[in-house]
Amino acid sequence: MFRESPKVIIEDPDAPSATFAANIRMEDLLEKLKLLNYDTEFVQKYKMKYISRHYFMVPTNPGEQFFMFTSLAAWLIRKAGKNFEPPQESDDPNATIAQILDFMKSIDATVDFPPNKLKQGVGEHAVFVLDHLADNAIKVSNFKWQKSQISPDETKVEPELEEDDAELILEKVEEEMVTDYDDEEDDAVHVDNINKFYRDSSHATQKPDKILESTVDAEEWKLELEKVLPQLKLNIDADSRDWQAHLEHMKSLHASMTENLSGTKGQLDKLYIEIGRTFDKINNREIELNRQLQPQLQELRVLQEQLLKVKEKYRDISGGVQERTKSLNKLTDELEQVKKEMDERGASMTDGTPLINIKKTVGKMKSEISEMSLRIGVLEYSLMCSRVRNRAQLQEDMKGSTGNVALY
């Protein structure tokens, strides 16, 4: 039967219930697994144990929980139609987690936490991964959520009345009540209680105006009583303060213990003898194994001592390696700085902007020089013309002065 789709719970990080959102997601995950036939196709097929609704939220056994997490994730990936081998306990956990996260990326699931968060196999990150894988498997299986419908034709099945030892015949009950009244005074009905009962009843009901008479036939009443008599139950609550009832209960328990003690004691004696024999066999086997494995144990001790020496030597050597590594890192930083300076200088040297500016300035200066040369030529021509005019004028003046001198 289909049911309604579970609502996605979005918790405010500052809300008091934000820390329990993962627990609710874990409960939803368990319901989704049931929809995917997790009981038969995973638990029974692979001999796994059932998980509780807080299995991946409470860390109990990290190794077992991580194996369960990877196995369940692999099963959900296979349910989605992808080939994923069931993980083994001897597999590399980093490789298994990497494969699971690769599949998460392939289904466009946002993974914003480091992979080492999944190494424990518990926590909100593990529940997040399994929940998305379950959603993808349900989506691939074309499962559709529908509202649950109750058929109107369903009839209510009335529970059958079970007969037990509490069903008593009315006559037998009356006889036992009379016997109890004669034997035990503590169970007698007190007159004060009866008066109090009738006094309360008189306050609750009004006094009738006339005497009420029954109109029910006595024979019909007896027949009806015989029909319902087997279904009547009478529960008599024993008084917890009755020491006689306690004493009878203790006597019955003592008799039951005495009756069962003889057979149980014999079985316990046999079990004790068998345990002793098994313990002796285990001790003898342990001694034999120690004797047979003595050379291997001696060799193991020698190898352990050699391993300790090698570790000590490695520790000494690793100390020098660390110092040299520090020096190498320092030299590497200096080299990077020098490379950076060289790159900056090379970039400035290969930059053609200054050369272009120089060429532009040289062209501008050449144009200015040519313009100045033209101006200088014009000025020299003007000066030469002025000199020529001055010289002609001077000669004319000199000629004039010479004629005048001759006249005199």
Coordinates of C-alpha atoms in Angstrom, one line a residue:
M1 CA 0.0 0.0 0.0
F2 CA 1.3 3.4 -0.9
R3 CA 1.5 6.2 1.6
E4 CA 2.0 9.9 1.7
S5 CA 5.5 11.3 0.8
P6 CA 7.5 12.3 3.8
K7 CA 7.9 16.0 4.2
V8 CA 11.4 17.4 3.9
I9 CA 12.4 19.0 7.2
I10 CA 14.5 22.1 6.9
E11 CA 15.9 23.2 10.2
D12 CA 17.2 26.7 11.1
P13 CA 20.8 26.3 12.2
D14 CA 20.0 28.6 15.2
A15 CA 16.9 26.7 16.2
P16 CA 17.0 24.5 19.4
S17 CA 15.9 21.5 17.5
A18 CA 18.6 21.8 14.8
T19 CA 20.8 19.2 16.4
F20 CA 18.0 16.6 16.1
A21 CA 17.3 17.1 12.4
A22 CA 19.7 14.3 11.6
N23 CA 17.8 11.9 13.9
I24 CA 14.6 12.6 12.0
R25 CA 16.4 12.1 8.7
M26 CA 17.6 8.7 10.0
E27 CA 14.0 7.7 10.8
D28 CA 13.0 8.7 7.3
L29 CA 15.9 6.8 5.9
L30 CA 14.7 3.6 7.7
E31 CA 11.2 4.0 6.2
K32 CA 12.7 4.4 2.7
L33 CA 14.8 1.3 3.1
K34 CA 11.6 -0.6 4.0
L35 CA 10.1 0.6 0.8
L36 CA 13.1 -0.8 -1.1
N37 CA 12.6 -4.3 0.4
Y38 CA 15.6 -3.8 2.6
D39 CA 14.5 -6.7 4.9
T40 CA 14.6 -9.4 2.3
E41 CA 17.1 -8.1 -0.4
F42 CA 19.7 -6.8 2.0
V43 CA 19.4 -8.3 5.6
Q44 CA 18.4 -11.8 4.7
K45 CA 20.4 -12.1 1.5
Y46 CA 23.7 -10.8 2.9
K47 CA 23.1 -12.1 6.5
M48 CA 23.2 -8.6 8.0
K49 CA 21.5 -7.5 11.2
Y50 CA 18.6 -5.1 11.3
I51 CA 19.4 -1.5 12.1
S52 CA 17.5 0.6 14.5
R53 CA 16.1 4.1 13.9
H54 CA 19.2 5.6 15.6
Y55 CA 21.8 3.2 14.4
F56 CA 23.9 5.7 12.4
M57 CA 23.5 8.5 15.0
V58 CA 24.9 6.8 18.1
P59 CA 28.6 5.6 17.8
T60 CA 28.8 2.1 19.4
N61 CA 31.2 0.0 17.3
P62 CA 33.0 2.1 14.6
G63 CA 34.3 -0.9 12.6
E64 CA 31.0 -2.6 12.4
Q65 CA 29.1 0.6 11.7
F66 CA 31.5 1.6 8.9
F67 CA 31.1 -1.8 7.3
M68 CA 27.3 -1.6 7.6
F69 CA 27.4 1.9 6.1
T70 CA 29.6 0.9 3.1
S71 CA 27.6 -2.3 2.5
L72 CA 24.2 -0.4 2.6
A73 CA 25.6 2.3 0.3
A74 CA 26.8 -0.3 -2.2
W75 CA 23.4 -2.0 -2.1
L76 CA 21.6 1.3 -2.7
I77 CA 23.9 2.1 -5.7
R78 CA 23.2 -1.4 -7.1
K79 CA 19.5 -0.7 -6.6
A80 CA 20.0 2.4 -8.8
G81 CA 21.3 0.2 -11.7
K82 CA 25.0 0.8 -11.3
N83 CA 27.7 -1.8 -10.9
F84 CA 29.2 -1.7 -7.4
E85 CA 30.9 -4.7 -5.8
P86 CA 30.0 -5.4 -2.2
P87 CA 32.8 -4.1 0.0
Q88 CA 34.9 -6.4 2.2
E89 CA 36.3 -5.7 5.7
S90 CA 39.8 -5.8 4.3
D91 CA 39.2 -3.2 1.6
D92 CA 40.8 0.3 1.8
P93 CA 38.3 2.6 3.4
N94 CA 39.5 5.6 1.5
A95 CA 39.0 3.9 -1.8
T96 CA 35.5 2.8 -0.9
I97 CA 34.5 6.2 0.3
A98 CA 35.9 7.8 -2.9
Q99 CA 33.8 5.5 -5.0
I100 CA 30.7 6.3 -3.1
L101 CA 31.3 10.1 -3.3
D102 CA 32.0 9.7 -7.1
F103 CA 28.6 8.2 -7.5
M104 CA 27.1 11.0 -5.3
K105 CA 28.6 13.6 -7.7
S106 CA 27.2 11.7 -10.7
I107 CA 23.7 12.1 -9.4
D108 CA 24.2 15.8 -8.7
A109 CA 24.3 15.5 -5.0
T110 CA 26.1 18.4 -3.3
V111 CA 28.9 17.1 -1.0
D112 CA 30.3 20.0 1.0
F113 CA 32.3 18.0 3.6
P114 CA 35.7 16.2 3.6
P115 CA 35.7 12.5 2.9
N116 CA 37.3 11.7 6.3
K117 CA 33.9 12.6 7.9
L118 CA 32.6 9.2 6.7
K119 CA 35.4 7.0 8.1
Q120 CA 33.6 6.4 11.4
G121 CA 30.4 5.3 9.5
V122 CA 28.2 7.3 11.9
G123 CA 27.0 10.9 12.1
E124 CA 24.9 13.3 10.1
H125 CA 27.2 13.0 7.1
A126 CA 26.7 9.3 6.8
V127 CA 23.0 9.7 7.1
F128 CA 23.1 12.4 4.5
V129 CA 24.8 10.1 2.0
L130 CA 22.5 7.2 2.6
D131 CA 19.4 9.3 2.5
H132 CA 20.4 10.7 -1.0
L133 CA 21.3 7.2 -2.2
A134 CA 17.9 5.9 -1.0
D135 CA 16.1 8.8 -2.7
N136 CA 17.9 8.1 -6.0
A137 CA 17.1 4.3 -5.7
I138 CA 13.4 5.1 -5.1
K139 CA 13.5 7.5 -8.1
V140 CA 15.0 4.9 -10.4
S141 CA 12.5 2.3 -9.3
N142 CA 9.7 4.6 -10.5
F143 CA 8.0 4.5 -7.0
K144 CA 5.2 7.0 -6.6
W145 CA 3.9 8.3 -3.3
Q146 CA 0.1 8.2 -2.9
K147 CA -2.2 9.0 0.0
S148 CA -3.3 6.0 2.0
Q149 CA -6.9 4.9 1.3
I150 CA -9.2 3.0 3.7
S151 CA -11.7 0.8 2.0
P152 CA -15.3 1.5 3.3
D153 CA -16.1 -2.2 2.9
E154 CA -13.7 -3.2 5.7
T155 CA -15.6 -4.3 8.6
K156 CA -14.4 -4.1 12.2
V157 CA -13.4 -7.5 13.5
E158 CA -14.5 -7.8 17.1
P159 CA -11.9 -9.4 19.3
E160 CA -12.8 -12.8 20.5
L161 CA -13.2 -13.2 24.2
E162 CA -10.6 -15.5 25.5
E163 CA -11.7 -17.8 28.3
D164 CA -9.3 -18.0 31.1
D165 CA -9.2 -19.0 34.7
A166 CA -10.8 -15.7 35.7
E167 CA -14.2 -16.8 34.3
L168 CA -16.1 -18.1 37.3
I169 CA -19.5 -19.5 37.8
L170 CA -21.7 -17.2 39.8
E171 CA -22.6 -19.9 42.3
K172 CA -19.0 -20.8 42.9
V173 CA -18.1 -17.1 43.4
E174 CA -20.9 -16.8 46.0
E175 CA -19.6 -19.9 47.8
E176 CA -16.0 -18.5 47.8
M177 CA -17.2 -15.1 49.0
V178 CA -19.1 -16.8 51.9
T179 CA -16.0 -18.9 52.7
D180 CA -13.7 -15.9 52.6
Y181 CA -16.2 -13.9 54.8
D182 CA -16.1 -16.7 57.4
D183 CA -12.3 -17.2 57.3
E184 CA -10.9 -13.7 56.9
E185 CA -12.3 -10.8 58.7
D186 CA -10.2 -8.3 56.8
D187 CA -12.2 -9.0 53.6
A188 CA -15.6 -8.5 55.3
V189 CA -17.9 -5.7 54.1
H190 CA -18.2 -3.0 56.7
V191 CA -21.5 -1.4 57.6
D192 CA -20.0 2.1 57.5
N193 CA -18.9 1.6 53.9
I194 CA -22.4 0.4 52.9
N195 CA -24.0 3.4 54.7
K196 CA -21.6 5.8 53.0
F197 CA -22.4 4.2 49.6
Y198 CA -26.1 4.6 50.0
R199 CA -25.8 8.1 51.3
D200 CA -23.8 9.2 48.3
S201 CA -26.3 7.5 46.0
S202 CA -29.2 9.3 47.7
H203 CA -27.5 12.6 47.1
A204 CA -26.9 11.8 43.4
T205 CA -30.5 10.6 42.7
Q206 CA -33.8 12.0 43.7
K207 CA -36.3 10.0 45.8
P208 CA -39.0 8.6 43.6
D209 CA -42.6 9.5 44.3
K210 CA -43.8 6.0 44.4
I211 CA -42.3 2.5 44.7
L212 CA -40.8 1.3 41.5
E213 CA -41.8 -2.2 40.4
S214 CA -39.9 -4.3 37.9
T215 CA -41.7 -5.3 34.7
V216 CA -39.1 -7.8 33.6
D217 CA -40.1 -11.5 33.4
A218 CA -38.0 -13.6 35.8
E219 CA -37.8 -16.5 33.4
E220 CA -36.5 -14.3 30.6
W221 CA -34.0 -12.8 32.9
K222 CA -32.7 -16.2 33.9
L223 CA -32.5 -17.4 30.3
E224 CA -30.5 -14.2 29.4
L225 CA -28.3 -14.7 32.4
E226 CA -27.5 -18.3 31.3
K227 CA -26.5 -17.0 27.8
V228 CA -24.1 -14.4 29.1
L229 CA -22.8 -16.3 32.1
P230 CA -19.8 -17.9 30.3
Q231 CA -18.7 -14.5 29.1
L232 CA -18.7 -12.9 32.5
K233 CA -15.4 -12.2 34.2
L234 CA -14.7 -11.5 37.8
N235 CA -11.4 -10.0 38.8
I236 CA -10.7 -9.9 42.5
D237 CA -7.8 -7.7 43.3
A238 CA -5.8 -9.0 46.2
D239 CA -4.8 -6.7 49.0
S240 CA -1.1 -6.0 48.9
R241 CA -1.1 -5.6 52.7
D242 CA -2.5 -9.1 53.3
W243 CA 0.3 -11.1 54.9
Q244 CA -1.6 -14.4 54.5
A245 CA -1.7 -14.0 50.7
H246 CA 2.1 -13.3 50.8
L247 CA 2.7 -16.3 52.9
E248 CA 0.7 -18.6 50.5
H249 CA 2.5 -17.1 47.5
M250 CA 5.9 -17.8 49.2
K251 CA 4.8 -21.4 50.0
S252 CA 3.8 -22.0 46.4
L253 CA 7.1 -20.6 45.1
H254 CA 9.0 -22.7 47.6
A255 CA 7.2 -25.8 46.5
S256 CA 7.8 -25.0 42.9
M257 CA 11.5 -24.4 43.5
T258 CA 11.8 -27.6 45.5
E259 CA 10.1 -29.6 42.7
N260 CA 12.3 -28.1 40.0
L261 CA 15.5 -28.1 42.0
S262 CA 16.2 -31.9 41.7
G263 CA 16.1 -32.0 37.9
T264 CA 17.9 -28.7 37.6
K265 CA 20.6 -29.7 40.0
G266 CA 21.4 -32.9 38.1
Q267 CA 21.6 -30.9 34.8
L268 CA 23.8 -28.3 36.5
D269 CA 26.1 -31.1 37.8
K270 CA 26.4 -32.6 34.4
L271 CA 27.1 -29.2 32.9
Y272 CA 29.8 -28.5 35.5
I273 CA 31.5 -31.8 34.7
E274 CA 31.4 -31.1 31.0
I275 CA 32.7 -27.6 31.5
G276 CA 35.6 -28.9 33.6
R277 CA 36.5 -31.5 31.0
T278 CA 36.4 -28.9 28.2
F279 CA 38.5 -26.6 30.3
D280 CA 41.1 -29.3 30.8
K281 CA 41.1 -30.1 27.1
I282 CA 41.6 -26.4 26.4
N283 CA 44.6 -26.2 28.8
N284 CA 46.2 -29.3 27.4
R285 CA 45.7 -27.9 23.8
E286 CA 47.1 -24.5 24.9
I287 CA 50.2 -26.2 26.4
E288 CA 50.7 -28.3 23.2
L289 CA 50.3 -25.2 21.0
N290 CA 52.8 -23.3 23.1
R291 CA 55.3 -26.2 22.8
Q292 CA 54.8 -26.4 19.0
L293 CA 55.0 -22.7 18.5
Q294 CA 58.0 -22.1 20.8
P295 CA 60.5 -21.8 17.8
Q296 CA 58.2 -19.4 16.0
L297 CA 57.7 -17.4 19.1
Q298 CA 61.4 -17.1 19.7
E299 CA 61.9 -16.0 16.1
L300 CA 59.1 -13.5 16.6
R301 CA 60.9 -12.0 19.6
V302 CA 64.2 -11.7 17.7
L303 CA 62.4 -10.0 14.8
Q304 CA 60.6 -7.6 17.2
E305 CA 64.0 -6.6 18.7
Q306 CA 65.4 -6.1 15.2
L307 CA 62.3 -4.0 14.4
L308 CA 62.8 -1.8 17.4
K309 CA 66.5 -1.2 16.4
V310 CA 65.4 -0.4 12.9
K311 CA 62.8 2.0 14.2
E312 CA 65.3 3.7 16.4
K313 CA 67.7 4.1 13.5
Y314 CA 65.0 5.4 11.3
R315 CA 64.0 7.9 14.0
D316 CA 67.6 9.2 14.2
I317 CA 67.9 9.4 10.4
S318 CA 64.5 11.1 10.1
G319 CA 65.7 13.8 12.5
G320 CA 68.5 14.8 10.0
V321 CA 66.1 14.5 7.1
Q322 CA 63.7 16.9 8.8
E323 CA 66.6 19.5 9.3
R324 CA 67.6 19.1 5.6
T325 CA 64.0 19.4 4.6
K326 CA 63.7 22.7 6.5
S327 CA 66.9 23.9 4.8
L328 CA 65.5 22.8 1.4
N329 CA 62.3 24.7 2.1
K330 CA 64.2 27.8 3.0
L331 CA 66.3 27.6 -0.2
T332 CA 63.2 26.9 -2.2
D333 CA 61.6 30.1 -0.8
E334 CA 64.7 32.1 -1.7
L335 CA 64.7 30.6 -5.2
E336 CA 61.1 31.5 -5.7
Q337 CA 61.8 35.0 -4.6
V338 CA 64.7 35.3 -7.1
K339 CA 62.5 33.8 -9.9
K340 CA 59.8 36.3 -9.1
E341 CA 62.3 39.2 -9.3
M342 CA 63.7 37.9 -12.6
D343 CA 60.2 37.5 -14.0
E344 CA 59.4 41.1 -13.1
R345 CA 62.6 42.4 -14.7
G346 CA 62.1 40.3 -17.8
A347 CA 58.6 41.6 -18.1
S348 CA 59.8 45.2 -17.8
M349 CA 62.6 44.5 -20.3
T350 CA 60.3 42.9 -22.9
D351 CA 57.8 45.7 -22.5
G352 CA 58.0 47.9 -25.7
T353 CA 56.1 50.9 -24.3
P354 CA 59.2 52.9 -23.4
L355 CA 60.8 52.3 -26.8
I356 CA 57.6 53.3 -28.6
N357 CA 57.5 56.5 -26.5
I358 CA 61.2 57.2 -27.4
K359 CA 60.5 56.7 -31.1
K360 CA 57.6 59.0 -30.9
T361 CA 59.7 61.6 -29.1
V362 CA 62.5 61.2 -31.7
G363 CA 60.0 61.7 -34.5
K364 CA 58.6 64.8 -32.8
M365 CA 62.1 66.2 -32.3
K366 CA 63.0 65.5 -35.9
S367 CA 59.9 67.4 -37.1
E368 CA 60.8 70.2 -34.7
I369 CA 64.4 70.2 -36.0
S370 CA 63.2 70.4 -39.6
E371 CA 60.9 73.2 -38.8
M372 CA 63.7 75.0 -37.0
S373 CA 66.0 74.4 -40.0
L374 CA 63.4 75.9 -42.3
R375 CA 63.1 78.9 -40.0
I376 CA 66.9 79.3 -39.8
G377 CA 67.1 79.1 -43.7
V378 CA 64.4 81.8 -44.0
L379 CA 66.2 83.9 -41.4
E380 CA 69.6 83.5 -43.2
Y381 CA 68.0 84.4 -46.5
S382 CA 66.4 87.5 -45.0
L383 CA 69.7 88.4 -43.3
M384 CA 71.6 87.8 -46.6
C385 CA 69.1 90.0 -48.5
S386 CA 69.4 92.7 -45.9
R387 CA 73.2 92.5 -46.1
V388 CA 73.0 92.7 -49.9
R389 CA 70.8 95.7 -49.7
N390 CA 73.0 97.3 -47.2
R391 CA 76.1 96.6 -49.3
A392 CA 74.5 98.1 -52.4
Q393 CA 73.4 101.1 -50.4
L394 CA 76.8 101.4 -49.0
Q395 CA 78.4 101.3 -52.5
E396 CA 76.0 103.9 -53.7
D397 CA 76.8 106.0 -50.8
M398 CA 80.4 105.6 -51.4
K399 CA 80.1 106.5 -55.0
G400 CA 78.1 109.6 -54.2
S401 CA 80.7 110.7 -51.7
T402 CA 83.5 110.1 -54.2
G403 CA 81.8 112.3 -56.8
N404 CA 81.3 115.0 -54.4
V405 CA 84.9 114.9 -53.4
A406 CA 85.9 115.2 -57.0
L407 CA 83.8 118.3 -57.5
Y408 CA 85.5 120.0 -54.8

